């Protein structure tokens, strides 16, 4: 028996430490004075068994035991996918100041649109995984960039899923709302596609961060035209709002805006802004 080379520990406070195998990540909390006993194997048989099961100890007599522990641990961590995001277009007509794509140091600014052939491969693999694991509730979300910049392919995908594959799967599109029109909304409604509109609140909040790539046109005005159209057509939809400091500091105005515009469903996304020159050392 020996300590695994993947064994690590972290001090949690003055009294406890967390010990774990960095592959299995099954965390065990023990008192600090127990660390020396773990390293020198001065544990009870039951305690040693726990260490073996969690990959802290390795049994040298039978390496297969180690592999089984690793396999079991990985399976414990593995999650069966029930939601698939289809990034059908990396292009967006907006240049939001907090966008994790626009501001990513890895962003190449090379925009691409997903082909139907590529989407079909991804969908077939996803649906096969659902069938294998007997998953009933599942969802495919059209995402971007701005997904409506690849609208024709989205329609082909919807028809393929609903007509040929799995008619009861939940389909949703997340859009900035600036490209929606009556024809698109009618199609989405007739095919029971969920609609999410990205907008952060009243104009003075939304247009502070959400801006067009070209020109000074108001993103808020365009998105609100779509929301008014959705309301007029009695279409269900939700608003996806990024919680910036401005939203928090003007909560009364935001709530009044939601009520005035008959917005019934809203998802709040926590603000997570990053730039190339963030000083990460202060977090260490």
Coordinates of C-alpha atoms in Angstrom, one line a residue:
X1 CA 0.0 0.0 0.0
X2 CA 1.3 3.5 -0.8
X3 CA 0.1 7.1 -1.1
X4 CA -1.3 7.8 -4.5
X5 CA 0.8 10.2 -6.6
X6 CA -2.5 12.1 -7.1
X7 CA -2.9 12.7 -3.3
X8 CA -3.2 16.3 -2.3
X9 CA -4.5 18.2 0.7
X10 CA -5.6 21.8 1.4
X11 CA -5.9 23.5 4.7
X12 CA -9.5 24.6 5.3
X13 CA -9.0 26.4 8.6
X14 CA -7.0 26.1 11.8
X15 CA -8.6 22.8 12.6
X16 CA -9.4 20.9 9.4
X17 CA -7.8 19.9 6.0
X18 CA -9.4 18.5 2.9
X19 CA -7.6 15.4 1.4
X20 CA -8.4 14.2 -2.1
X21 CA -7.2 12.4 -5.2
X22 CA -6.8 15.1 -7.9
X23 CA -8.3 12.7 -10.5
X24 CA -11.2 11.4 -8.5
X25 CA -11.9 14.6 -6.6
X26 CA -13.8 12.8 -3.8
X27 CA -13.0 15.1 -0.9
X28 CA -12.5 13.9 2.7
X29 CA -12.4 16.4 5.6
X30 CA -10.1 15.4 8.5
X31 CA -8.5 17.1 11.4
X32 CA -5.1 18.6 10.7
X33 CA -3.3 16.3 13.2
X34 CA -4.6 13.3 11.2
X35 CA -2.4 14.2 8.2
X36 CA 0.7 12.5 9.6
X37 CA -1.3 9.4 10.4
X38 CA -2.5 9.3 6.8
X39 CA 1.0 9.7 5.4
X40 CA 2.5 7.0 7.7
X41 CA -0.5 4.7 7.3
X42 CA -1.3 4.7 11.0
X43 CA -5.1 4.4 10.5
X44 CA -7.6 1.8 11.5
X45 CA -8.6 -0.8 8.9
X46 CA -11.9 1.0 8.3
X47 CA -10.1 4.3 7.7
X48 CA -7.6 2.7 5.4
X49 CA -10.5 1.2 3.4
X50 CA -12.0 4.7 3.0
X51 CA -8.7 6.0 1.8
X52 CA -8.4 3.2 -0.8
X53 CA -12.0 3.8 -2.0
X54 CA -11.3 7.5 -2.5
X55 CA -7.9 7.0 -4.2
X56 CA -5.7 8.4 -1.3
X57 CA -4.1 5.0 -0.9
X58 CA -3.1 2.6 -3.7
X59 CA -2.8 -1.1 -3.2
X60 CA 0.4 -2.2 -4.8
X61 CA -0.5 -5.9 -4.7
X62 CA -3.2 -5.6 -7.3
X63 CA -3.0 -2.7 -9.7
X64 CA -6.4 -3.6 -11.1
X65 CA -7.8 -2.3 -7.8
X66 CA -6.4 1.1 -8.6
X67 CA -7.9 1.2 -12.0
X68 CA -11.3 0.1 -10.7
X69 CA -11.1 2.9 -8.2
X70 CA -10.3 5.4 -10.9
X71 CA -13.0 4.1 -13.2
X72 CA -15.6 4.2 -10.4
X73 CA -14.6 7.8 -9.4
X74 CA -14.8 9.1 -12.9
X75 CA -18.2 7.5 -13.4
X76 CA -19.4 9.2 -10.1
X77 CA -18.3 12.5 -11.5
X78 CA -19.7 12.0 -15.0
X79 CA -23.0 13.6 -15.7
X80 CA -25.4 12.4 -18.4
X81 CA -26.0 15.3 -20.8
X82 CA -29.6 16.4 -21.0
X83 CA -29.1 19.8 -22.6
X84 CA -27.1 20.6 -25.7
X85 CA -26.2 24.1 -26.8
X86 CA -25.9 24.4 -30.6
X87 CA -23.6 27.4 -31.4
X88 CA -25.0 27.8 -34.9
X89 CA -23.2 31.1 -35.5
X90 CA -20.2 32.7 -33.8
X91 CA -21.0 36.0 -35.5
X92 CA -23.1 38.6 -33.6
X93 CA -24.3 42.0 -34.8
X94 CA -23.7 43.4 -31.3
X95 CA -20.4 44.1 -29.4
X96 CA -21.6 44.0 -25.8
X97 CA -18.9 45.4 -23.5
X98 CA -19.2 42.4 -21.1
X99 CA -19.4 39.7 -23.8
X100 CA -17.2 36.7 -22.9
X101 CA -16.6 36.1 -26.6
X102 CA -15.8 39.6 -27.7
X103 CA -13.5 40.2 -24.8
X104 CA -11.8 36.8 -24.7
X105 CA -8.0 36.8 -25.1
X106 CA -8.6 33.7 -27.2
X107 CA -11.0 35.3 -29.6
X108 CA -9.7 35.2 -33.1
X109 CA -12.5 37.4 -34.5
X110 CA -12.9 34.7 -37.2
X111 CA -16.7 34.2 -37.5
X112 CA -18.2 30.9 -38.7
X113 CA -21.7 29.6 -39.2
X114 CA -22.6 26.0 -38.5
X115 CA -23.7 23.9 -41.5
X116 CA -26.8 21.7 -41.3
X117 CA -24.5 18.7 -41.9
X118 CA -22.4 19.5 -38.8
X119 CA -25.6 20.1 -36.8
X120 CA -27.0 16.8 -37.9
X121 CA -24.0 14.9 -36.6
X122 CA -24.1 16.6 -33.3
X123 CA -27.9 16.1 -32.9
X124 CA -27.7 12.4 -33.8
X125 CA -25.0 11.8 -31.2
X126 CA -26.9 13.7 -28.6
X127 CA -30.1 11.9 -29.2
X128 CA -28.4 8.5 -29.2
X129 CA -26.9 9.3 -25.8
X130 CA -30.4 10.2 -24.5
X131 CA -31.8 7.0 -25.8
X132 CA -29.0 4.9 -24.3
X133 CA -29.5 6.5 -20.9
X134 CA -33.4 6.5 -21.2
X135 CA -33.5 10.3 -20.7
X136 CA -37.1 11.7 -21.1
X137 CA -36.7 15.4 -20.4
X138 CA -34.1 17.0 -22.7
X139 CA -33.4 20.2 -24.5
X140 CA -31.5 21.7 -27.4
X141 CA -30.7 25.4 -27.2
X142 CA -29.8 27.5 -30.3
X143 CA -27.1 29.8 -29.3
X144 CA -24.3 32.1 -30.6
X145 CA -23.1 34.7 -31.3
X146 CA -26.5 35.7 -32.6
X147 CA -28.2 32.5 -33.8
X148 CA -30.6 34.3 -36.0
X149 CA -27.7 35.2 -38.3
X150 CA -28.0 31.6 -39.4
X151 CA -31.8 31.4 -39.5
X152 CA -32.1 29.1 -42.5
X153 CA -30.0 26.4 -40.9
X154 CA -32.0 26.7 -37.7
X155 CA -35.2 26.0 -39.6
X156 CA -33.6 23.0 -41.3
X157 CA -32.5 21.7 -37.8
X158 CA -36.0 22.2 -36.3
X159 CA -37.6 20.3 -39.2
X160 CA -35.1 17.5 -38.9
X161 CA -35.6 17.1 -35.2
X162 CA -39.4 17.4 -35.1
X163 CA -40.2 15.6 -38.4
X164 CA -37.6 12.8 -38.4
X165 CA -36.1 12.3 -34.9
X166 CA -37.7 13.4 -31.7
X167 CA -40.8 15.6 -31.8
X168 CA -41.1 15.9 -28.0
X169 CA -37.7 17.4 -27.3
X170 CA -37.7 20.9 -25.9
X171 CA -36.2 23.4 -28.4
X172 CA -35.2 27.0 -27.3
X173 CA -33.5 29.9 -29.0
X174 CA -31.6 32.6 -27.2
X175 CA -31.4 35.8 -29.2
X176 CA -30.6 39.5 -28.7
X177 CA -34.0 40.3 -30.2
X178 CA -32.7 42.8 -32.8
X179 CA -33.3 40.5 -35.8
X180 CA -36.7 39.1 -34.8
X181 CA -39.7 39.8 -37.1
X182 CA -43.3 38.7 -37.4
X183 CA -42.4 35.9 -39.9
X184 CA -39.7 34.4 -37.6
X185 CA -41.9 34.7 -34.5
X186 CA -44.8 33.0 -36.3
X187 CA -42.5 30.1 -37.3
X188 CA -41.2 29.7 -33.8
X189 CA -44.6 29.8 -32.3
X190 CA -46.0 27.2 -34.8
X191 CA -43.2 24.8 -34.0
X192 CA -43.4 25.4 -30.2
X193 CA -39.9 26.8 -29.9
X194 CA -39.0 28.6 -26.6
X195 CA -37.8 32.2 -27.1
X196 CA -35.3 33.9 -24.8
X197 CA -34.5 37.6 -25.3
X198 CA -31.3 39.1 -24.0
X199 CA -32.0 42.5 -22.6
X200 CA -30.8 44.0 -19.3
X201 CA -33.6 46.4 -18.4
X202 CA -34.5 50.1 -19.2
X203 CA -32.7 51.8 -22.0
X204 CA -30.3 53.7 -19.7
X205 CA -29.1 50.4 -18.3
X206 CA -29.3 48.2 -21.4
X207 CA -27.6 50.5 -23.9
X208 CA -24.7 51.2 -21.5
X209 CA -23.2 47.8 -22.3
X210 CA -25.2 46.3 -25.2
X211 CA -24.2 48.1 -28.3
X212 CA -24.2 47.5 -32.1
X213 CA -21.0 46.7 -33.9
X214 CA -21.8 49.4 -36.3
X215 CA -23.5 52.8 -35.8
X216 CA -25.1 54.4 -32.9
X217 CA -28.5 52.8 -33.2
X218 CA -30.2 51.8 -29.9
X219 CA -30.1 48.1 -29.2
X220 CA -32.8 48.7 -26.6
X221 CA -35.2 50.1 -29.1
X222 CA -34.7 47.2 -31.5
X223 CA -35.1 44.6 -28.8
X224 CA -38.2 46.3 -27.3
X225 CA -39.8 46.4 -30.7
X226 CA -39.5 42.6 -30.7
X227 CA -40.8 42.3 -27.2
X228 CA -43.8 44.4 -28.1
X229 CA -44.4 42.2 -31.2
X230 CA -44.2 39.1 -29.1
X231 CA -46.7 40.5 -26.7
X232 CA -49.1 41.5 -29.5
X233 CA -48.8 38.0 -31.0
X234 CA -49.5 36.5 -27.6
X235 CA -46.2 34.6 -27.8
X236 CA -44.6 33.2 -24.6
X237 CA -41.0 34.2 -24.1
X238 CA -38.5 34.9 -21.3
X239 CA -36.0 37.7 -20.8
X240 CA -32.4 36.9 -20.0
X241 CA -30.9 39.8 -18.1
X242 CA -27.3 40.3 -17.0
X243 CA -27.1 41.5 -13.5
X244 CA -24.6 44.4 -13.7
X245 CA -24.1 46.9 -10.9
X246 CA -26.5 49.3 -12.7
X247 CA -29.3 46.7 -12.4
X248 CA -28.7 46.2 -8.7
X249 CA -28.4 50.0 -8.0
X250 CA -31.7 50.7 -9.9
X251 CA -33.8 47.7 -8.9
X252 CA -37.0 49.7 -8.5
X253 CA -36.7 51.1 -12.0
X254 CA -36.0 47.6 -13.4
X255 CA -39.0 46.0 -11.6
X256 CA -41.2 48.8 -12.8
X257 CA -39.9 48.3 -16.4
X258 CA -40.7 44.6 -16.2
X259 CA -44.3 45.3 -15.1
X260 CA -44.9 48.1 -17.6
X261 CA -43.7 45.8 -20.5
X262 CA -45.7 42.8 -19.4
X263 CA -42.6 40.6 -19.0
X264 CA -43.7 37.6 -17.1
X265 CA -40.6 35.4 -17.2
X266 CA -37.0 36.4 -16.5
X267 CA -33.7 34.8 -15.9
X268 CA -30.9 36.7 -14.1
X269 CA -27.4 36.1 -15.2
X270 CA -24.6 37.1 -12.8
X271 CA -22.1 39.6 -14.2
X272 CA -18.8 38.0 -15.0
X273 CA -16.6 40.5 -16.9
X274 CA -13.0 39.7 -17.9
X275 CA -10.3 41.5 -19.8
X276 CA -6.9 40.6 -21.0
X277 CA -5.2 42.7 -18.3
X278 CA -7.1 41.6 -15.2
X279 CA -4.8 41.5 -12.2
X280 CA -5.4 37.9 -11.1
X281 CA -2.6 38.0 -8.5
X282 CA -4.8 39.8 -6.1
X283 CA -7.1 36.8 -5.9
X284 CA -4.3 34.4 -4.9

